[in-house]
Amino acid sequence: MSTKIKIFDTTLRDGEQTPGVSLNIKEKVAIAKQLEILGVDIIEAGFSIASKGDFEAVKAVAESLKSTTVASLARAVKQDIDVAYESVKNAVSPRIHTFIATSDIHMMYKLKMTQHQVLERIKEMVEYSKKYISDIQFSAEDASRSNPLFLYKAYETAIQAGATVLNIPDTVGYSTPEEFGVFVKGIIENVRGIENVDVAVHCHNDLGLAVANTLSAMINGATQLECTINGLGERAGNAALEEIIMSINTRKDLYDYTHNIDTRQLTKTSNLVSTLSGIIVQPNKAIVGKNAFAHESGIHQHGVLAEKSTYEIMTPESVGLLQNDMVLGKHSGRHAFAEKLKEMGYTLTKEEVDETFVKFKEIADKKKQVLTKDIEALLTDKIYMVEEAFVMDSFQISTGNKLISTATLKLIKDSVEITEAATGDGPVDASFNAIERCVGFTMNLEEYKITAVTGGKDALGEVNIRVEANGSHYIGHGVSTDIIEASIKAYLNAANRVYQVMNSKE
Ligand code: KIV
Ligand code: ZN
């Protein structure tokens, strides 16, 4: 009989620890809702004690989800656990995830605690967490480099104190698949009471082995797999959810396991996380990279045309890669549009449908065919909306190979018009300089990415940027059939984010 595994997603906690990533509350809630649609069992929404922003975000996620378990990380100290509980207590299914390191190296240099003290702390803090809620996960940080005999005692102590999930992290990504499998098996065979709890694994990717280690742990008895979307995470990242799931599904002959993930949501989830985090997915990334289903060589193309399975081990449709299907045109009415949204799996309010329909009409006027991907881009655009202190009214650009590019921009703030002109190294640079003049502060452009949403000369251009301002990182997003307009929208979107944070600190 198949074994059911649980997926624990830590994109919003370990994933957010990716250098340069900083998500605001609205973005975290948007990702969490999409993870719930994807079907993950547990979402680790953050490390609530880390900052007020983290606390608020975990709380908002806990209060927005309908069925998924929401966890907050907490060190094995009372104050962390108190704050973690406060942040998740309103979730339909709340969990506290408490951890302490168990390897000699961590205990000696970081914690400066003896084995005995660590065992005492595990007992006290798991019992303390248990006073609040029943679902308690205990992690032995750096488990894979810990003395196995001591680790067995640590896990046994956690179980006796009431832990319901034991996590075995390969914190520094040091293990190899064979070794990690044997290690997990050893824990399962030697820890008393372990048959009554879930056994989780949490693998980092320092040697590029995180997914392989996770699968090896699964066939050796792990029942909860921890991962992130696109493999985001500290240093080289964590095990990638999409790779674990598609390995299980594609190699059913090897893996007799089931899960709750709707794989058709993988591409959408990956795109959302990539744009909101500002971390671009490498084109050759398995499952969700731009080239993951592209066949470049003639021999491969010929093979796929004759019989897909010659070079395709899974279908693009199975991971939700949309094909360029013609859906609607400029004569399509609101009813047809609303039906299309439903078919695409979106449940929007009447106001949201009306608002998106207006945008759809604007695009349908400029583009011959509006494809599913175009509508997806319009809907994604909504997620990036921030409180717009500065609203774009109009812009004018003059540029040419023998001209200095100049942009004139009119923005509205509190019903007052602000008009500024600036020159630059090309039309985009000139526009960005004009925006900075209008808003009155500067930002450092760290990343700029432009993609055509579909093929064709009239394709929508989607611009994603990342900027740095006052030591923090912000993303910006814009969509238009005109790539300069999309770039202006993206830069202004980032400027409004910076302004919102500046204002909240005043
Ligand atoms: O990598 C790690 O050990 C962790 C723990 C806190 C679970 O992220
Ligand atoms: Zn980790």
XYZ file of C-alpha atoms and ligand atoms in Angstrom:
515
model
C 0.000 0.000 0.000
C 1.240 3.508 -0.817
C 2.642 5.643 1.977
C 1.270 9.167 2.357
C 3.897 11.855 2.847
C 3.385 15.394 4.127
C 4.968 18.422 2.486
C 6.257 21.131 4.818
C 7.039 24.294 2.887
C 9.523 26.736 4.384
C 9.759 29.235 1.500
C 8.509 31.992 3.794
C 11.056 31.207 6.541
C 14.218 29.444 5.339
C 13.530 30.642 1.774
C 13.253 34.216 2.954
C 16.724 33.836 4.474
C 18.086 33.872 0.892
C 20.502 36.821 0.725
C 18.748 39.914 -0.657
C 15.198 38.568 -0.220
C 12.723 40.520 1.829
C 8.992 39.991 1.425
C 6.340 42.277 2.856
C 3.189 41.040 4.594
C 0.976 41.267 1.529
C 3.489 39.319 -0.544
C 3.848 36.635 2.128
C 0.095 36.212 2.325
C -0.133 35.981 -1.480
C 2.524 33.244 -1.523
C 0.921 31.408 1.404
C -2.471 31.396 -0.332
C -0.900 30.011 -3.482
C 0.928 27.341 -1.431
C -2.432 26.349 0.017
C -3.864 26.015 -3.504
C -0.779 23.985 -4.435
C -1.683 21.624 -1.611
C 1.200 21.793 0.865
C 0.326 20.349 4.272
C 2.312 22.722 6.492
C 3.546 26.255 5.835
C 6.353 27.594 7.986
C 5.406 31.244 7.730
C 8.394 32.798 9.495
C 10.507 33.213 12.601
C 8.140 35.377 14.636
C 10.624 36.608 17.245
C 13.011 37.902 14.531
C 11.195 41.233 14.061
C 7.822 42.935 14.379
C 7.408 42.545 10.610
C 8.022 38.789 10.826
C 5.516 38.472 13.663
C 2.828 40.413 11.774
C 3.433 38.406 8.624
C 3.134 35.026 10.380
C -0.045 36.242 12.091
C -1.520 37.462 8.797
C -0.713 34.152 7.094
C -2.178 32.181 10.021
C -5.381 34.201 9.777
C -5.709 33.951 5.978
C -5.474 30.214 5.384
C -8.447 27.888 5.321
C -6.990 24.452 5.992
C -3.180 24.375 5.965
C -1.189 24.010 9.187
C 0.793 27.186 9.917
C 4.043 26.985 11.882
C 6.392 29.558 13.335
C 10.004 28.796 14.123
C 11.227 29.395 17.691
C 14.557 28.780 19.392
C 14.249 26.578 22.460
C 13.737 29.596 24.719
C 10.560 30.740 26.446
C 10.303 34.165 24.854
C 10.594 32.757 21.311
C 7.921 30.185 22.067
C 5.572 32.802 23.590
C 5.876 34.979 20.493
C 5.580 32.009 18.116
C 2.359 30.956 19.852
C 0.899 34.480 19.691
C 1.588 34.608 15.954
C 0.039 31.243 15.003
C -2.721 30.886 17.591
C -5.503 31.996 15.207
C -4.593 29.485 12.517
C -7.078 26.713 11.770
C -4.233 24.331 12.602
C -1.346 26.018 14.473
C 2.110 24.521 15.080
C 5.146 25.653 17.084
C 8.470 24.564 15.617
C 11.193 24.736 18.232
C 14.841 23.848 17.697
C 18.224 23.551 19.356
C 21.559 22.356 17.960
C 22.812 18.882 18.878
C 26.194 18.582 17.118
C 29.346 18.862 19.255
C 30.590 21.750 17.150
C 27.394 23.784 17.604
C 26.969 22.924 21.287
C 30.583 23.808 22.091
C 31.107 26.974 20.010
C 27.658 28.414 19.482
C 25.521 27.364 22.432
C 28.332 26.812 24.955
C 26.171 24.119 26.510
C 26.885 20.532 27.564
C 24.949 17.527 26.261
C 23.160 17.298 29.608
C 22.083 20.961 29.454
C 20.802 20.539 25.902
C 18.687 17.526 26.912
C 17.265 19.479 29.863
C 16.441 22.398 27.584
C 14.656 20.158 25.062
C 12.506 18.668 27.835
C 11.642 22.053 29.352
C 10.915 23.855 26.082
C 8.886 21.129 24.401
C 6.817 20.838 27.597
C 6.501 24.619 27.706
C 5.290 24.744 24.057
C 2.880 21.947 24.774
C 1.057 24.129 27.303
C -0.036 26.290 24.392
C -0.940 23.853 21.615
C -0.721 20.166 20.856
C 1.154 20.216 17.529
C 4.846 20.688 18.393
C 7.712 20.088 16.003
C 11.191 19.633 17.442
C 14.307 20.045 15.266
C 17.810 18.996 16.218
C 19.834 21.585 14.318
C 22.903 20.138 12.556
C 21.506 16.657 13.227
C 23.496 15.087 10.402
C 26.785 16.044 12.102
C 25.610 15.037 15.580
C 26.714 11.990 17.538
C 23.956 9.440 16.726
C 23.751 8.063 20.278
C 23.285 11.534 21.731
C 20.818 12.407 18.993
C 18.664 9.365 19.834
C 18.489 10.616 23.425
C 17.603 14.128 22.247
C 14.731 12.855 20.101
C 13.519 10.495 22.832
C 13.467 13.401 25.270
C 11.435 15.477 22.816
C 8.909 12.679 22.316
C 8.509 12.163 26.074
C 7.944 15.909 26.476
C 5.148 15.772 23.881
C 6.655 16.544 20.452
C 4.453 15.380 17.588
C 7.028 15.825 14.803
C 10.790 15.191 14.941
C 12.849 16.941 12.303
C 16.261 15.738 11.127
C 18.014 18.664 9.416
C 21.108 18.415 7.279
C 21.712 22.031 8.231
C 24.955 22.554 6.343
C 24.192 20.289 3.375
C 27.035 17.926 4.281
C 25.368 14.525 3.895
C 25.244 12.274 0.870
C 22.167 10.252 -0.158
C 23.355 6.786 0.969
C 24.721 8.113 4.242
C 21.650 10.230 5.032
C 19.277 7.336 4.306
C 21.162 5.077 6.714
C 21.274 7.881 9.284
C 17.479 8.399 9.156
C 16.887 4.644 9.337
C 19.158 4.471 12.402
C 17.091 7.144 14.140
C 13.817 5.399 13.303
C 15.133 2.073 14.591
C 16.671 3.393 17.801
C 14.408 6.127 19.173
C 11.707 4.819 21.493
C 8.203 6.073 20.694
C 9.153 7.364 17.225
C 6.405 5.261 15.614
C 3.842 7.638 17.155
C 5.216 10.832 15.591
C 6.001 12.179 12.140
C 9.648 12.001 11.079
C 10.704 15.025 9.035
C 13.831 15.810 7.035
C 15.147 19.246 6.117
C 18.027 19.207 3.637
C 20.245 22.075 2.509
C 21.849 22.089 -0.914
C 25.496 22.987 -0.298
C 26.707 19.971 -2.288
C 23.755 20.009 -4.684
C 22.352 16.898 -2.963
C 19.353 18.285 -1.061
C 16.665 16.640 -3.204
C 18.576 13.337 -3.455
C 19.075 13.296 0.327
C 15.382 14.035 0.882
C 14.278 11.182 -1.394
C 16.748 8.837 0.267
C 15.329 9.789 3.676
C 11.809 9.185 2.377
C 12.542 5.620 1.278
C 14.115 5.066 4.684
C 11.015 6.129 6.577
C 10.725 9.947 6.684
C 7.068 10.978 6.452
C 7.377 14.778 6.305
C 9.588 16.397 3.662
C 10.721 19.988 4.150
C 11.413 22.108 1.109
C 11.067 25.464 -0.593
C 9.759 26.651 -3.940
C 12.574 27.060 -6.484
C 14.964 25.701 -3.830
C 15.278 29.127 -2.193
C 17.111 29.263 1.110
C 20.288 30.084 3.029
C 23.529 29.790 1.021
C 22.921 27.204 -1.753
C 19.297 26.878 -0.675
C 16.983 24.076 0.440
C 15.554 21.029 -1.301
C 13.263 22.238 -4.112
C 9.611 21.238 -3.631
C 8.924 20.932 -7.357
C 11.873 18.566 -7.876
C 10.919 16.296 -4.978
C 7.308 16.066 -6.110
C 8.004 15.500 -9.790
C 10.615 12.843 -8.917
C 8.016 10.994 -6.872
C 5.383 11.304 -9.597
C 7.646 10.499 -12.533
C 9.309 7.524 -10.865
C 6.224 5.822 -9.470
C 7.961 2.566 -10.342
C 10.497 3.337 -7.592
C 8.480 5.470 -5.195
C 5.181 4.141 -3.918
C 4.204 7.379 -2.172
C 1.254 9.747 -2.373
C 0.939 13.429 -1.461
C -1.535 16.304 -1.684
C 0.314 18.448 -4.222
C -1.549 19.572 -7.355
C 1.407 19.558 -9.745
C -0.464 21.743 -12.287
C 0.046 24.608 -9.829
C 3.853 24.252 -9.781
C 4.729 26.686 -12.576
C 2.362 29.347 -11.291
C 3.739 29.016 -7.749
C 7.319 29.131 -8.973
C 6.661 32.271 -11.048
C 4.972 33.987 -8.137
C 7.821 33.216 -5.735
C 10.435 34.202 -8.284
C 8.913 37.597 -9.003
C 8.018 38.460 -5.426
C 11.399 37.366 -4.081
C 13.283 38.964 -6.968
C 15.322 35.752 -7.364
C 15.303 34.759 -11.006
C 15.075 31.036 -11.741
C 18.010 29.789 -13.818
C 16.793 28.756 -17.316
C 18.058 25.190 -16.979
C 16.527 24.653 -13.520
C 14.704 21.302 -13.367
C 10.892 21.431 -13.662
C 10.389 25.213 -13.570
C 13.311 26.640 -15.571
C 12.423 28.374 -18.839
C 14.211 25.624 -20.798
C 13.007 22.653 -18.753
C 10.667 21.576 -21.564
C 12.401 23.211 -24.549
C 13.874 20.972 -27.226
C 16.604 22.786 -29.101
C 18.421 20.193 -31.173
C 16.889 19.004 -34.458
C 17.171 15.360 -33.459
C 15.275 15.991 -30.228
C 12.611 18.095 -31.935
C 12.096 15.425 -34.527
C 11.836 12.745 -31.850
C 9.310 14.706 -29.788
C 7.153 15.423 -32.821
C 7.109 11.714 -33.686
C 6.469 10.551 -30.099
C 6.671 12.833 -27.062
C 8.049 10.201 -24.712
C 11.257 9.941 -26.780
C 12.667 12.958 -24.956
C 9.960 13.990 -22.478
C 9.778 12.117 -19.175
C 6.895 14.305 -17.961
C 4.522 16.595 -19.811
C 4.641 20.416 -19.639
C 0.898 20.319 -18.850
C 1.530 18.199 -15.749
C 3.464 21.078 -14.153
C 0.972 23.683 -15.340
C 2.983 25.118 -18.193
C 0.409 26.999 -20.235
C 0.403 26.582 -23.958
C -0.150 29.519 -26.298
C -3.861 28.979 -26.681
C -6.010 31.720 -28.169
C -8.685 32.585 -25.673
C -10.383 35.900 -26.135
C -10.401 38.884 -28.438
C -11.482 42.501 -28.287
C -15.093 41.589 -28.948
C -15.297 39.185 -26.019
C -17.744 40.296 -23.368
C -17.511 40.418 -19.592
C -19.393 37.133 -19.249
C -16.947 35.195 -21.450
C -14.078 36.832 -19.575
C -15.503 35.853 -16.165
C -16.024 32.277 -17.395
C -12.401 32.130 -18.570
C -11.199 33.279 -15.152
C -13.196 30.499 -13.491
C -11.807 27.944 -15.916
C -8.294 29.138 -15.020
C -9.031 28.406 -11.367
C -9.449 31.993 -10.105
C -12.240 32.964 -7.738
C -12.480 36.734 -7.859
C -15.025 39.117 -6.392
C -17.350 40.991 -8.748
C -15.252 44.156 -8.256
C -12.034 42.292 -9.035
C -13.532 40.814 -12.206
C -14.695 44.305 -13.281
C -11.286 45.804 -12.582
C -9.424 43.065 -14.472
C -11.933 43.228 -17.322
C -11.075 46.922 -17.862
C -7.391 46.012 -18.089
C -8.211 43.118 -20.411
C -10.083 45.480 -22.761
C -7.117 47.876 -22.825
C -4.857 45.020 -23.873
C -7.333 43.517 -26.319
C -7.378 46.866 -28.110
C -3.634 46.677 -28.638
C -3.173 42.937 -29.166
C -4.889 40.776 -31.773
C -5.260 37.760 -29.526
C -5.361 37.658 -25.768
C -3.906 34.371 -24.535
C -4.249 32.557 -21.231
C -0.744 33.702 -20.305
C -1.716 37.362 -20.892
C -4.626 37.044 -18.494
C -2.340 35.325 -16.004
C 0.068 38.282 -16.254
C -2.772 40.746 -15.631
C -3.877 38.860 -12.552
C -0.336 38.532 -11.251
C 0.019 42.286 -11.673
C -2.627 42.739 -8.951
C -0.471 41.026 -6.347
C 2.274 43.599 -6.753
C 0.002 46.489 -6.049
C 1.048 48.597 -3.133
C -0.521 51.643 -1.582
C 0.169 53.994 -4.506
C 1.349 57.264 -3.016
C 2.636 58.257 -6.472
C 0.350 57.461 -9.402
C 1.478 57.667 -13.017
C -0.447 60.116 -15.135
C 1.539 60.356 -18.374
C 5.009 60.129 -19.860
C 6.783 61.263 -22.975
C 10.113 59.974 -24.242
C 12.449 61.196 -26.932
C 15.241 58.901 -27.930
C 17.363 57.911 -30.900
C 20.840 56.732 -31.830
C 22.076 60.344 -32.189
C 19.933 61.870 -29.457
C 20.335 62.086 -25.702
C 17.379 60.181 -24.348
C 15.014 62.404 -22.398
C 11.963 61.410 -20.383
C 9.252 63.744 -19.144
C 6.980 62.287 -16.541
C 3.845 63.471 -14.821
C 2.919 61.796 -11.512
C 0.075 62.606 -9.152
C 0.514 62.637 -5.388
C -2.336 63.686 -3.089
C -4.113 65.253 -6.088
C -1.068 67.402 -6.870
C 0.722 67.060 -10.200
C 4.485 66.558 -10.169
C 6.193 66.938 -13.520
C 9.905 66.313 -14.035
C 12.213 65.683 -16.974
C 15.549 63.873 -16.974
C 18.092 62.575 -19.424
C 19.750 59.181 -19.302
C 21.679 56.464 -20.973
C 18.731 55.283 -23.071
C 14.970 55.682 -22.593
C 14.667 53.356 -19.591
C 17.486 55.060 -17.690
C 16.029 58.492 -18.509
C 12.608 57.402 -17.240
C 14.054 56.013 -14.033
C 15.932 59.267 -13.436
C 12.732 61.250 -14.008
C 10.869 59.044 -11.511
C 13.561 59.657 -8.880
C 13.238 63.402 -9.400
C 9.483 63.201 -8.974
C 9.546 61.082 -5.814
C 12.517 62.894 -4.269
C 14.749 59.918 -3.419
C 17.139 57.623 -5.261
C 17.264 53.838 -5.550
C 20.034 51.528 -6.781
C 18.853 49.263 -9.559
C 20.193 45.794 -8.750
C 18.326 43.663 -11.261
C 16.218 44.336 -14.327
C 14.480 41.569 -16.214
C 12.167 41.921 -19.170
C 10.193 39.005 -20.565
C 7.713 38.678 -23.362
C 4.658 37.034 -21.806
C 3.829 35.300 -25.099
C 5.322 35.178 -28.594
C 4.575 37.706 -31.325
C 5.505 41.343 -31.923
C 2.491 42.578 -29.996
C 3.305 40.489 -26.903
C 2.868 41.932 -23.428
C 6.193 42.892 -21.881
C 6.605 42.018 -18.201
C 9.316 43.876 -16.294
C 10.602 42.689 -12.943
C 13.215 44.692 -11.092
C 14.982 44.674 -7.762
C 16.303 47.856 -6.166
C 18.168 48.754 -3.029
C 17.245 51.803 -0.952
C 18.359 52.730 2.566
C 19.987 49.305 3.006
C 16.840 47.279 2.163
C 15.812 45.475 -1.008
C 12.530 45.984 -2.848
C 10.978 44.489 -5.950
C 8.990 46.231 -8.674
C 6.720 44.840 -11.350
C 5.027 46.255 -14.446
C 3.147 44.887 -17.458
C 2.296 46.617 -20.724
C 2.402 46.090 -24.465
C 4.932 48.968 -24.434
C 8.175 47.917 -22.754
C 9.090 51.479 -21.687
C 5.726 51.813 -19.990
C 6.196 48.401 -18.329
C 9.631 49.569 -17.096
C 8.210 52.831 -15.736
C 5.427 50.942 -13.961
C 7.973 48.565 -12.416
C 10.258 51.362 -11.174
C 7.315 53.330 -9.824
C 5.971 50.196 -8.144
C 9.344 49.798 -6.361
C 9.421 53.525 -5.472
C 5.961 53.255 -3.877
C 7.193 50.311 -1.793
C 10.219 52.276 -0.620
C 8.031 55.290 0.150
C 5.574 53.173 2.139
C 8.389 51.818 4.341
C 9.984 55.270 4.733
C 6.629 56.679 5.811
C 5.887 53.889 8.278
C 9.198 54.620 10.048
C 8.550 58.325 10.461
O 18.671 24.176 8.572
C 18.235 24.044 9.731
O 18.774 23.332 10.587
C 17.036 24.785 10.066
C 16.396 24.445 11.367
C 16.049 25.646 12.138
C 15.264 23.529 11.155
O 16.551 25.584 9.283
Zn 17.347 25.238 7.221
